[in-house]
Short mmCIF file of C-alpha atoms and ligand atoms in Angstrom, two decimals:
data_model
loop_
_atom_site.label_atom_id
_atom_site.label_comp_id
_atom_site.label_asym_id
_atom_site.label_seq_id
_atom_site.Cartn_x
_atom_site.Cartn_y
_atom_site.Cartn_z
CA MET A 1 -109.75 -25.02 -52.63
CA ARG A 2 -107.67 -27.34 -50.49
CA VAL A 3 -109.01 -30.79 -49.48
CA ASP A 4 -107.12 -33.26 -47.29
CA TYR A 5 -107.26 -37.02 -47.76
CA ASP A 6 -105.25 -40.03 -46.67
CA VAL A 7 -104.95 -41.39 -50.22
CA VAL A 8 -105.53 -39.73 -53.59
CA ILE A 9 -105.82 -42.08 -56.58
CA VAL A 10 -105.29 -40.26 -59.87
CA GLY A 11 -107.00 -42.03 -62.80
CA LEU A 12 -109.89 -44.47 -62.50
CA GLY A 13 -109.17 -46.97 -65.27
CA PRO A 14 -108.69 -50.68 -64.47
CA ALA A 15 -105.81 -49.89 -62.08
CA GLY A 16 -107.30 -46.93 -60.21
CA ALA A 17 -110.89 -48.20 -60.06
CA SER A 18 -109.68 -51.59 -58.75
CA LEU A 19 -107.65 -49.85 -56.07
CA ALA A 20 -110.60 -47.61 -55.13
CA TYR A 21 -112.79 -50.72 -54.80
CA MET A 22 -110.15 -52.46 -52.66
CA LEU A 23 -109.83 -49.46 -50.30
CA LYS A 24 -113.55 -48.73 -49.93
CA ASP A 25 -113.82 -50.47 -46.55
CA SER A 26 -110.36 -49.53 -45.28
CA GLY A 27 -111.59 -46.67 -43.10
CA LEU A 28 -109.11 -44.37 -44.86
CA ARG A 29 -110.18 -41.08 -46.43
CA VAL A 30 -109.69 -41.88 -50.11
CA ALA A 31 -110.34 -39.76 -53.22
CA GLY A 32 -110.49 -41.16 -56.76
CA VAL A 33 -109.83 -38.45 -59.36
CA GLU A 34 -110.72 -38.99 -63.01
CA MET A 35 -110.66 -36.54 -65.88
CA GLY A 36 -113.46 -38.31 -67.77
CA ASP A 37 -117.12 -38.53 -66.84
CA PHE A 38 -119.00 -41.81 -66.30
CA SER A 39 -119.49 -42.27 -70.07
CA LYS A 40 -115.68 -42.36 -70.47
CA ILE A 41 -114.85 -44.65 -67.54
CA TRP A 42 -112.38 -47.36 -68.66
CA GLY A 43 -112.57 -45.65 -72.04
CA LYS A 44 -109.07 -46.48 -73.23
CA PRO A 45 -109.30 -48.61 -76.40
CA CYS A 46 -108.72 -52.25 -75.51
CA GLY A 47 -109.22 -55.79 -76.83
CA ASP A 48 -111.61 -56.27 -73.87
CA ALA A 49 -110.33 -59.80 -73.11
CA ILE A 50 -109.38 -60.82 -69.57
CA GLY A 51 -108.62 -64.13 -67.84
CA ALA A 52 -111.30 -65.16 -65.33
CA GLY A 53 -108.63 -65.96 -62.72
CA ASN A 54 -107.82 -62.28 -62.21
CA PHE A 55 -111.00 -61.53 -60.29
CA ASP A 56 -110.95 -64.01 -57.38
CA LYS A 57 -107.18 -63.66 -57.08
CA ASN A 58 -107.50 -59.93 -56.48
CA GLY A 59 -110.79 -59.88 -54.56
CA LEU A 60 -112.80 -58.24 -57.33
CA PRO A 61 -116.30 -59.16 -58.53
CA HIS A 62 -116.57 -61.15 -61.76
CA PRO A 63 -118.24 -59.27 -64.62
CA SER A 64 -121.89 -60.14 -65.03
CA GLY A 65 -125.08 -58.89 -66.69
CA ASP A 66 -124.44 -56.19 -69.31
CA ALA A 67 -120.74 -56.02 -68.41
CA LEU A 68 -120.13 -59.62 -69.58
CA LYS A 69 -120.34 -59.93 -73.36
CA GLN A 70 -118.93 -63.41 -73.93
CA VAL A 71 -117.38 -66.21 -71.90
CA VAL A 72 -114.11 -67.28 -73.56
CA ARG A 73 -113.32 -71.01 -73.62
CA GLY A 74 -110.11 -70.93 -75.61
CA ALA A 75 -107.83 -69.28 -78.14
CA LEU A 76 -106.90 -70.06 -81.73
CA ILE A 77 -103.39 -69.01 -82.67
CA TYR A 78 -102.84 -68.69 -86.42
CA SER A 79 -99.58 -68.99 -88.37
CA PRO A 80 -98.77 -66.36 -91.04
CA SER A 81 -100.30 -68.51 -93.82
CA GLU A 82 -103.24 -69.28 -91.48
CA GLU A 83 -102.81 -72.94 -92.41
CA GLY A 84 -101.24 -73.70 -89.05
CA VAL A 85 -103.56 -73.25 -86.08
CA LEU A 86 -102.90 -73.92 -82.41
CA ARG A 87 -106.11 -74.58 -80.54
CA LEU A 88 -105.71 -73.75 -76.86
CA THR A 89 -108.44 -74.75 -74.45
CA GLY A 90 -108.62 -75.13 -70.70
CA GLY A 91 -108.45 -71.64 -69.24
CA GLU A 92 -111.56 -69.50 -68.98
CA GLY A 93 -111.79 -65.83 -69.81
CA TYR A 94 -114.24 -63.04 -70.46
CA MET A 95 -114.93 -60.50 -73.16
CA ILE A 96 -116.20 -57.55 -71.20
CA ASP A 97 -117.87 -54.20 -71.74
CA ARG A 98 -115.15 -52.16 -70.04
CA ASN A 99 -117.27 -49.11 -69.42
CA LYS A 100 -120.06 -51.09 -67.76
CA TYR A 101 -117.69 -53.15 -65.62
CA GLY A 102 -115.70 -50.05 -64.62
CA ILE A 103 -118.87 -48.20 -63.62
CA SER A 104 -120.11 -51.14 -61.54
CA LEU A 105 -116.78 -51.22 -59.64
CA LEU A 106 -116.87 -47.48 -59.03
CA ARG A 107 -120.49 -47.49 -57.84
CA GLU A 108 -119.47 -50.03 -55.19
CA ALA A 109 -116.29 -48.10 -54.39
CA SER A 110 -118.22 -44.85 -53.93
CA ARG A 111 -119.61 -46.23 -50.65
CA GLY A 112 -116.23 -45.51 -49.10
CA VAL A 113 -114.32 -43.39 -51.62
CA ASP A 114 -114.97 -39.81 -52.83
CA LEU A 115 -115.15 -39.88 -56.62
CA LEU A 116 -114.11 -36.64 -58.30
CA LEU A 117 -115.03 -37.09 -61.96
CA GLU A 118 -114.32 -34.61 -64.76
CA THR A 119 -111.37 -33.46 -62.70
CA LYS A 120 -107.96 -33.36 -64.31
CA VAL A 121 -104.76 -33.54 -62.30
CA SER A 122 -102.06 -31.27 -63.68
CA TYR A 123 -99.09 -31.34 -61.28
CA PRO A 124 -97.70 -33.01 -58.21
CA ILE A 125 -97.25 -30.63 -55.27
CA ILE A 126 -93.77 -30.98 -53.83
CA GLU A 127 -92.82 -29.09 -50.68
CA SER A 128 -89.32 -29.24 -49.20
CA GLY A 129 -88.57 -32.21 -51.47
CA LYS A 130 -91.66 -34.13 -50.27
CA LEU A 131 -94.70 -35.10 -52.33
CA VAL A 132 -97.73 -33.74 -50.45
CA GLY A 133 -100.52 -33.67 -53.01
CA VAL A 134 -101.63 -32.84 -56.54
CA LYS A 135 -103.08 -29.83 -58.28
CA ALA A 136 -106.30 -30.47 -60.15
CA ARG A 137 -109.01 -28.64 -61.99
CA GLY A 138 -112.63 -29.73 -62.12
CA GLU A 139 -116.23 -28.67 -61.71
CA LYS A 140 -115.35 -26.92 -58.47
CA GLY A 141 -112.48 -24.99 -60.08
CA GLU A 142 -108.86 -25.27 -58.96
CA LEU A 143 -108.26 -27.94 -56.34
CA GLU A 144 -105.32 -28.75 -54.16
CA LEU A 145 -105.73 -32.37 -53.13
CA ARG A 146 -103.40 -33.22 -50.28
CA ALA A 147 -102.71 -36.77 -49.08
CA LYS A 148 -100.13 -38.95 -47.39
CA VAL A 149 -100.12 -41.30 -50.36
CA ILE A 150 -100.62 -40.25 -53.99
CA VAL A 151 -101.27 -43.04 -56.49
CA ASP A 152 -100.60 -42.53 -60.19
CA ALA A 153 -103.04 -44.76 -62.11
CA THR A 154 -103.22 -42.49 -65.15
CA GLY A 155 -102.21 -45.15 -67.68
CA SER A 156 -99.59 -44.52 -70.35
CA ALA A 157 -99.78 -40.76 -69.70
CA ALA A 158 -98.17 -41.28 -66.24
CA SER A 159 -99.37 -37.73 -65.56
CA VAL A 160 -97.95 -37.53 -62.03
CA ARG A 161 -95.03 -39.95 -62.19
CA LYS A 162 -93.31 -38.23 -65.11
CA LYS A 163 -93.37 -34.89 -63.28
CA LEU A 164 -91.65 -36.17 -60.14
CA PRO A 165 -88.03 -35.17 -59.47
CA PRO A 166 -85.75 -36.93 -61.99
CA GLU A 167 -83.57 -38.37 -59.20
CA TRP A 168 -86.53 -40.44 -57.95
CA PRO A 169 -86.20 -43.91 -59.53
CA VAL A 170 -89.96 -44.01 -60.26
CA SER A 171 -89.71 -41.12 -62.73
CA VAL A 172 -87.53 -42.92 -65.31
CA ASP A 173 -88.86 -43.51 -68.79
CA ALA A 174 -88.40 -46.58 -70.97
CA PRO A 175 -87.18 -46.61 -74.60
CA GLU A 176 -89.79 -46.26 -77.32
CA THR A 177 -89.20 -49.83 -78.58
CA ASP A 178 -90.52 -51.12 -75.23
CA PHE A 179 -93.97 -49.83 -76.20
CA SER A 180 -96.55 -50.87 -78.76
CA VAL A 181 -99.28 -48.96 -80.45
CA ALA A 182 -102.58 -50.65 -81.20
CA PHE A 183 -105.81 -49.80 -82.93
CA ARG A 184 -109.12 -51.58 -82.57
CA LYS A 185 -112.70 -51.44 -83.76
CA ILE A 186 -115.78 -52.83 -82.06
CA VAL A 187 -118.03 -53.85 -84.92
CA GLU A 188 -121.29 -55.56 -85.63
CA LEU A 189 -120.72 -57.95 -88.52
CA ASP A 190 -123.23 -58.94 -91.19
CA TYR A 191 -122.62 -62.66 -90.62
CA GLU A 192 -122.70 -65.05 -87.70
CA ILE A 193 -119.34 -65.77 -86.07
CA GLU A 194 -118.47 -69.43 -85.70
CA GLU A 195 -117.36 -70.53 -82.24
CA PRO A 196 -117.69 -67.09 -80.60
CA GLU A 197 -116.26 -68.61 -77.43
CA PHE A 198 -112.79 -68.70 -79.08
CA ILE A 199 -110.65 -65.60 -79.40
CA ARG A 200 -108.34 -65.56 -82.46
CA ILE A 201 -104.76 -64.28 -82.60
CA TYR A 202 -102.89 -63.95 -85.90
CA PHE A 203 -99.12 -63.74 -86.13
CA ASN A 204 -97.83 -62.30 -89.38
CA VAL A 205 -94.89 -59.91 -89.43
CA ASN A 206 -95.99 -58.53 -92.79
CA VAL A 207 -99.26 -57.38 -91.25
CA ALA A 208 -98.37 -56.71 -87.61
CA PRO A 209 -94.57 -56.33 -87.21
CA GLY A 210 -93.48 -56.87 -83.62
CA GLY A 211 -97.08 -57.60 -82.59
CA TYR A 212 -100.14 -59.41 -83.84
CA TRP A 213 -103.67 -58.79 -85.01
CA TRP A 214 -106.74 -60.16 -83.29
CA PHE A 215 -110.37 -61.07 -83.77
CA PHE A 216 -112.16 -61.38 -80.43
CA PRO A 217 -115.88 -62.23 -80.68
CA LYS A 218 -118.24 -60.50 -78.25
CA GLY A 219 -121.21 -62.70 -79.07
CA LYS A 220 -122.50 -64.09 -82.36
CA SER A 221 -122.29 -60.96 -84.48
CA LEU A 222 -120.21 -58.49 -82.45
CA ALA A 223 -116.40 -58.48 -82.41
CA ASN A 224 -113.45 -56.51 -81.15
CA ILE A 225 -110.92 -56.57 -83.98
CA GLY A 226 -107.55 -54.87 -83.80
CA VAL A 227 -103.88 -54.80 -84.61
CA GLY A 228 -100.82 -53.85 -82.56
CA VAL A 229 -97.24 -53.14 -83.69
CA GLN A 230 -93.99 -52.37 -81.89
CA LEU A 231 -93.20 -48.68 -81.55
CA GLY A 232 -89.94 -46.92 -82.38
CA ARG A 233 -89.11 -49.01 -85.44
CA GLY A 234 -90.78 -46.98 -88.16
CA TYR A 235 -93.61 -49.45 -88.75
CA GLU A 236 -96.88 -48.42 -90.40
CA SER A 237 -99.56 -47.11 -88.07
CA PRO A 238 -102.01 -49.80 -86.96
CA ALA A 239 -105.01 -47.67 -88.03
CA LYS A 240 -103.61 -47.65 -91.57
CA ILE A 241 -102.88 -51.40 -91.45
CA TYR A 242 -106.46 -51.98 -90.36
CA ARG A 243 -107.82 -49.83 -93.17
CA GLU A 244 -105.58 -51.07 -95.94
CA VAL A 245 -104.97 -54.71 -95.05
CA LEU A 246 -107.53 -56.07 -92.59
CA MET A 247 -110.56 -54.40 -94.15
CA LYS A 248 -109.88 -56.37 -97.36
CA ARG A 249 -110.53 -59.63 -95.50
CA PRO A 250 -114.11 -60.90 -95.72
CA ASP A 251 -114.20 -61.85 -92.01
CA VAL A 252 -113.15 -58.30 -90.99
CA GLY A 253 -114.53 -56.10 -93.76
CA ARG A 254 -118.14 -57.28 -93.60
CA GLU A 255 -119.19 -54.56 -91.17
CA ALA A 256 -122.87 -53.93 -90.50
CA ARG A 257 -122.10 -51.16 -87.99
CA VAL A 258 -119.01 -49.67 -86.38
CA ILE A 259 -119.67 -49.11 -82.68
CA SER A 260 -116.32 -47.65 -81.75
CA GLU A 261 -112.84 -47.22 -83.20
CA ALA A 262 -109.70 -45.87 -81.57
CA GLY A 263 -106.04 -46.53 -80.96
CA ALA A 264 -103.58 -46.03 -78.12
CA ARG A 265 -100.08 -46.88 -77.01
CA LEU A 266 -99.27 -49.39 -74.32
CA PRO A 267 -96.12 -50.51 -72.53
CA THR A 268 -95.00 -54.05 -73.44
CA ARG A 269 -91.97 -54.56 -71.19
CA ARG A 270 -90.90 -55.42 -67.64
CA PRO A 271 -92.35 -53.35 -64.79
CA LEU A 272 -90.96 -50.01 -63.65
CA VAL A 273 -87.88 -50.62 -61.51
CA SER A 274 -89.85 -49.53 -58.42
CA MET A 275 -93.56 -48.87 -58.15
CA VAL A 276 -93.16 -46.81 -54.98
CA TRP A 277 -91.23 -43.88 -53.61
CA ASP A 278 -91.82 -41.53 -50.68
CA ASN A 279 -95.60 -40.88 -50.45
CA PHE A 280 -96.05 -42.27 -53.95
CA ILE A 281 -97.21 -45.42 -55.76
CA ALA A 282 -97.67 -46.06 -59.51
CA ILE A 283 -99.86 -48.91 -60.78
CA GLY A 284 -101.19 -50.12 -64.14
CA ASP A 285 -99.81 -48.83 -67.46
CA SER A 286 -98.18 -45.95 -65.59
CA ALA A 287 -95.94 -48.52 -63.84
CA TYR A 288 -95.71 -50.69 -66.99
CA THR A 289 -97.59 -53.57 -65.33
CA VAL A 290 -98.70 -55.23 -68.57
CA ASP A 291 -98.05 -58.63 -70.14
CA PRO A 292 -95.19 -57.87 -72.57
CA VAL A 293 -96.12 -60.64 -75.02
CA HIS A 294 -99.88 -60.29 -75.50
CA GLY A 295 -100.27 -56.75 -74.13
CA GLY A 296 -103.03 -57.73 -71.68
CA GLY A 297 -102.92 -55.08 -68.98
CA MET A 298 -106.25 -55.25 -67.13
CA GLY A 299 -105.43 -58.33 -65.05
CA TYR A 300 -101.92 -57.02 -64.40
CA ALA A 301 -103.36 -53.65 -63.34
CA MET A 302 -105.66 -55.43 -60.89
CA THR A 303 -102.75 -57.41 -59.43
CA ALA A 304 -100.69 -54.23 -59.08
CA ALA A 305 -103.67 -52.54 -57.40
CA ARG A 306 -103.91 -55.46 -54.94
CA SER A 307 -100.23 -55.08 -54.02
CA ALA A 308 -100.73 -51.32 -53.62
CA ALA A 309 -103.91 -51.66 -51.51
CA ASP A 310 -102.25 -54.05 -49.05
CA ALA A 311 -99.14 -51.86 -48.84
CA ILE A 312 -101.22 -48.71 -48.23
CA VAL A 313 -103.21 -50.30 -45.42
CA ALA A 314 -99.99 -51.58 -43.80
CA ALA A 315 -98.31 -48.17 -44.20
CA PHE A 316 -101.20 -46.47 -42.38
CA GLU A 317 -101.05 -49.06 -39.59
CA GLU A 318 -97.37 -48.29 -39.17
CA GLY A 319 -97.62 -44.55 -39.88
CA ASP A 320 -94.79 -44.77 -42.41
CA PHE A 321 -95.47 -43.41 -45.90
CA SER A 322 -91.87 -43.29 -47.05
CA ALA A 323 -90.53 -45.54 -49.82
CA ARG A 324 -89.52 -47.94 -47.06
CA GLY A 325 -93.05 -47.92 -45.58
CA LEU A 326 -94.68 -48.60 -48.96
CA TRP A 327 -92.02 -51.06 -50.15
CA ARG A 328 -94.29 -54.04 -49.50
CA ALA A 329 -96.09 -53.22 -52.80
CA ASN A 330 -92.81 -53.78 -54.66
CA MET A 331 -91.93 -56.93 -52.76
CA VAL A 332 -95.26 -58.59 -53.46
CA TYR A 333 -95.59 -57.49 -57.09
CA MET A 334 -91.96 -57.89 -58.22
CA ARG A 335 -91.42 -61.27 -56.58
CA GLY A 336 -94.77 -62.50 -57.92
CA LEU A 337 -96.24 -61.42 -61.24
CA GLY A 338 -93.35 -58.98 -61.86
CA ALA A 339 -90.90 -61.90 -62.09
CA VAL A 340 -93.09 -63.59 -64.72
CA GLN A 341 -93.47 -60.25 -66.51
CA ALA A 342 -89.70 -59.68 -66.66
CA SER A 343 -89.20 -63.14 -68.09
CA LEU A 344 -91.93 -62.53 -70.69
CA ASP A 345 -90.19 -59.26 -71.60
CA LEU A 346 -87.19 -61.27 -72.80
CA LEU A 347 -89.48 -63.64 -74.67
CA ARG A 348 -91.19 -60.64 -76.28
CA MET A 349 -87.86 -59.39 -77.64
CA PHE A 350 -87.04 -62.85 -79.02
CA LEU A 351 -90.46 -63.16 -80.69
CA GLN A 352 -89.99 -59.71 -82.24
CA THR A 353 -86.91 -60.99 -84.10
CA LEU A 354 -88.62 -64.04 -85.67
CA THR A 355 -89.37 -64.20 -89.38
CA ASN A 356 -92.68 -65.35 -90.83
CA ASP A 357 -90.93 -68.49 -92.01
CA GLU A 358 -89.85 -69.34 -88.44
CA ILE A 359 -93.28 -68.58 -86.95
CA GLU A 360 -94.99 -70.62 -89.66
CA TRP A 361 -92.71 -73.53 -89.00
CA ALA A 362 -93.08 -73.38 -85.22
CA ILE A 363 -96.87 -73.21 -85.25
CA ARG A 364 -97.36 -75.79 -88.00
CA LYS A 365 -95.09 -78.30 -86.33
CA GLY A 366 -96.80 -77.68 -83.01
CA LEU A 367 -93.34 -77.00 -81.56
CA VAL A 368 -94.68 -74.83 -78.87
CA GLY A 369 -97.79 -76.59 -77.72
CA LYS A 370 -100.42 -75.92 -75.11
CA GLU A 371 -98.28 -77.11 -72.23
CA GLU A 372 -95.41 -74.75 -73.10
CA ILE A 373 -97.72 -71.80 -73.62
CA VAL A 374 -99.51 -72.32 -70.30
CA SER A 375 -96.17 -72.79 -68.56
CA VAL A 376 -94.66 -69.64 -70.06
CA PHE A 377 -97.59 -67.36 -69.21
CA GLU A 378 -98.10 -68.72 -65.69
CA ARG A 379 -94.49 -69.25 -64.64
CA GLY A 380 -92.44 -67.24 -67.13
CA GLU A 381 -90.56 -70.37 -68.27
CA PHE A 382 -90.96 -72.93 -71.01
CA SER A 383 -91.26 -76.51 -69.85
CA LEU A 384 -88.62 -77.43 -72.42
CA THR A 385 -86.04 -79.57 -70.70
CA ARG A 386 -87.74 -81.63 -68.07
CA HIS A 387 -85.72 -84.82 -68.67
CA PHE A 388 -83.42 -86.35 -71.22
CA LEU A 389 -86.09 -88.03 -73.36
CA ASP A 390 -88.09 -84.81 -73.62
CA ALA A 391 -84.92 -82.97 -74.55
CA LEU A 392 -84.13 -85.58 -77.19
CA GLU A 393 -87.65 -85.36 -78.56
CA MET A 394 -87.25 -81.60 -78.67
CA VAL A 395 -84.07 -81.91 -80.74
CA VAL A 396 -85.81 -84.27 -83.18
CA ARG A 397 -88.78 -81.92 -83.45
CA PHE A 398 -86.45 -79.06 -84.30
CA LEU A 399 -84.35 -81.00 -86.84
CA GLY A 400 -85.46 -78.70 -89.67
CA LYS A 401 -84.48 -75.56 -87.75
CA PRO A 402 -81.65 -76.32 -85.32
CA SER A 403 -80.71 -72.65 -84.98
CA LEU A 404 -84.23 -71.85 -83.79
CA LEU A 405 -83.93 -74.51 -81.07
CA THR A 406 -80.58 -73.08 -79.99
CA LYS A 407 -82.08 -69.57 -79.80
CA LEU A 408 -85.16 -70.76 -77.93
CA LEU A 409 -83.07 -72.65 -75.35
CA ARG A 410 -80.80 -69.63 -74.93
CA ALA A 411 -83.77 -67.32 -74.50
CA ASN A 412 -85.28 -69.72 -71.96
CA ASP A 413 -82.00 -69.73 -70.05
CA TYR A 414 -82.01 -65.92 -69.76
CA MET A 415 -85.72 -65.92 -68.93
CA ARG A 416 -84.93 -68.15 -65.97
CA LYS A 417 -82.02 -65.91 -64.94
CA ILE A 418 -84.04 -62.69 -64.96
CA LYS A 419 -86.86 -64.39 -63.07
CA GLU A 420 -84.38 -65.43 -60.39
CA LEU A 421 -83.18 -61.84 -60.17
CA TYR A 422 -86.74 -60.61 -59.68
CA LEU A 423 -87.28 -63.26 -57.00
CA GLN A 424 -84.39 -61.57 -55.18
CA TYR A 425 -85.95 -58.11 -55.47
CA PRO A 426 -84.32 -55.97 -52.75
CA GLU A 427 -86.01 -55.82 -49.37
CA GLY A 428 -85.74 -52.04 -49.18
CA PRO A 429 -84.89 -48.93 -51.22
CA ALA A 430 -81.21 -49.17 -50.22
CA GLY A 431 -80.66 -52.22 -52.41
CA LEU A 432 -82.50 -50.84 -55.45
CA ALA A 433 -79.65 -49.21 -57.40
CA ARG A 434 -77.47 -52.33 -57.24
CA TRP A 435 -80.31 -54.67 -58.18
CA SER A 436 -81.42 -52.42 -61.00
CA SER A 437 -77.93 -52.33 -62.52
CA GLN A 438 -77.82 -56.15 -62.35
CA VAL A 439 -81.08 -56.29 -64.31
CA GLU A 440 -79.84 -53.78 -66.88
CA ALA A 441 -76.59 -55.71 -67.32
CA LEU A 442 -78.45 -59.00 -67.80
CA VAL A 443 -80.81 -57.46 -70.38
CA ALA A 444 -77.86 -55.89 -72.24
CA GLU A 445 -76.05 -59.26 -72.31
CA TYR A 446 -79.22 -61.00 -73.52
CA LYS A 447 -79.66 -58.50 -76.34
CA LYS A 448 -76.06 -59.02 -77.40
CA VAL A 449 -76.15 -62.82 -77.25
CA MET A 450 -79.52 -63.01 -79.00
CA GLU A 451 -78.59 -60.32 -81.56
CA ILE A 452 -81.64 -58.24 -80.69
CA PRO A 453 -81.29 -55.01 -82.68
CA PHE A 454 -83.37 -52.68 -80.46
C1 FAD B 1 -105.79 -51.39 -78.56
C2 FAD B 1 -105.46 -52.02 -77.25
C3 FAD B 1 -105.91 -53.31 -76.99
C4 FAD B 1 -105.70 -53.87 -75.71
N1 FAD B 1 -106.24 -55.10 -75.45
C5 FAD B 1 -106.23 -55.58 -74.19
C6 FAD B 1 -106.96 -56.77 -73.84
O1 FAD B 1 -107.63 -57.39 -74.67
N2 FAD B 1 -106.92 -57.18 -72.55
C7 FAD B 1 -106.23 -56.49 -71.59
O2 FAD B 1 -106.24 -56.91 -70.41
N3 FAD B 1 -105.54 -55.37 -71.89
C8 FAD B 1 -105.53 -54.88 -73.14
N4 FAD B 1 -104.88 -53.71 -73.44
C9 FAD B 1 -104.16 -53.00 -72.36
C10 FAD B 1 -105.14 -52.32 -71.42
O3 FAD B 1 -106.07 -51.56 -72.14
C11 FAD B 1 -104.39 -51.43 -70.42
O4 FAD B 1 -103.29 -52.14 -69.90
C12 FAD B 1 -105.29 -51.01 -69.25
O5 FAD B 1 -106.36 -50.22 -69.70
C13 FAD B 1 -104.44 -50.23 -68.24
O6 FAD B 1 -105.26 -49.72 -67.23
P1 FAD B 1 -104.83 -48.41 -66.43
O7 FAD B 1 -105.88 -48.17 -65.42
O8 FAD B 1 -103.43 -48.53 -66.00
O9 FAD B 1 -104.81 -47.23 -67.53
P2 FAD B 1 -106.00 -46.61 -68.42
O10 FAD B 1 -106.95 -47.64 -68.84
O11 FAD B 1 -105.30 -45.82 -69.47
O12 FAD B 1 -106.74 -45.61 -67.40
C14 FAD B 1 -106.13 -44.43 -66.97
C15 FAD B 1 -107.20 -43.46 -66.51
O13 FAD B 1 -106.57 -42.29 -65.99
C16 FAD B 1 -107.28 -41.15 -66.46
N5 FAD B 1 -106.33 -40.01 -66.47
C17 FAD B 1 -105.21 -39.89 -67.23
N6 FAD B 1 -104.59 -38.73 -66.95
C18 FAD B 1 -105.33 -38.13 -65.98
C19 FAD B 1 -105.19 -36.90 -65.29
N7 FAD B 1 -104.16 -36.08 -65.53
N8 FAD B 1 -106.13 -36.56 -64.36
C20 FAD B 1 -107.17 -37.38 -64.11
N9 FAD B 1 -107.36 -38.57 -64.75
C21 FAD B 1 -106.44 -38.94 -65.68
C22 FAD B 1 -107.76 -41.55 -67.85
O14 FAD B 1 -108.87 -40.76 -68.25
C23 FAD B 1 -108.13 -43.01 -67.63
O15 FAD B 1 -109.45 -43.18 -67.22
C24 FAD B 1 -105.01 -53.15 -74.72
C25 FAD B 1 -104.50 -51.86 -75.01
C26 FAD B 1 -104.71 -51.30 -76.26
C27 FAD B 1 -104.20 -49.92 -76.55
#
């Protein structure tokens, strides 16, 4: 059966459901297609933590009622020995029930969007070199969903994007080492968690190489506990690490009940070189819109959805659904959060080369304090060299590890350079190839200078 829409959103996870919610009052004929049923909505395994700022910024409702499990007041960052702890307070966040929040968004969205659940998209339909729809199969059998704009929000699977013509810049794939794989359990513990309003992050390359492990309370006796490692480097699987290392810890192993356990891969790199092409937009994990350092992708997916929603509405006003007509999504995302994300991608690579000894030292000495961490996640830059006295103090603080200071300053320099490049993201598709090769050259130079082996 053939059905015609203005917009078809494939995948209704954080990216697709947010976009559906944002388009519900647009007056456009929008379909949201999801292979899972309501019980599987937002079912990808996740740490379930999200910054509160993401909701107002993107015009989405804050989680409440059953969807809100715990308000987060801060984070504790542990050194490998766990004797060094950074206590970060100030920002607010939430531990959510993803399924409940996702369903609440979709119920609202369904006022203006057709939801096709239990419907799996298999292929893009390309006619005379133009993307005109997708093939899907669901309750009603084979479907041909046609639209002027197709959005791939299928997460890491990138079910539509990866099947687009290889000469389209959106279809490129990233190297395996730019991804992580993570495993998490949601468990009821047989003891009461102290300070459940603090999420805990543990850095230890012997446990979580190229990543970290976490303990995120969801109330007094419930927690989301998981571990993530870099892919493509032959590291142990996180499910095995959880079983063989974390379960031996009294704070993790004292399970009263396991509510859910699962793992998945996630991109931890800079965004796709372009989120849009003719009649096409990718958002969320499909477009690699994820924080490369901590792997948080829900807020990034919402921001990408906001850029896409505004670009779609503008494209329909102008009647132009080409890459040029949808380019606004790129301009807004890449010059905003994308620039921070690119900078954090370089930081991610640097962090993945550190030894336990260096991490221990940095956390214990408080070398990177609250101010630097806030600055790096909000602006993609450390506030390292504001004036001479600060710089001098920095040198004194690093006296035990001068080479680490040199590396950090060098990394910060490149982080600033790549951010500047993203702030000059081309104004149209014509400038993309040149810009993209400048980014690739800068990243290659960074890897060489910083001796990054992947
Ligand atoms: C273990 C782990 C812990 C994480 N912790 C956090 C965290 O604490 N905070 C945070 O913000 N982020 C976290 N992330 C990242 C976060 O989960 C993702 O970035 C986020 O879910 C991406 O949303 P998305 O909508 O792009 O993709 P997804 O959540 O993967 O949703 C994609 C949707 O598309 C559907 N779909 C796929 N293919 C098709 C198809 N062919 N047809 C129809 N439907 C299809 C899927 O069923 C799914 O519903 C974590 C990730 C992992 C793996």
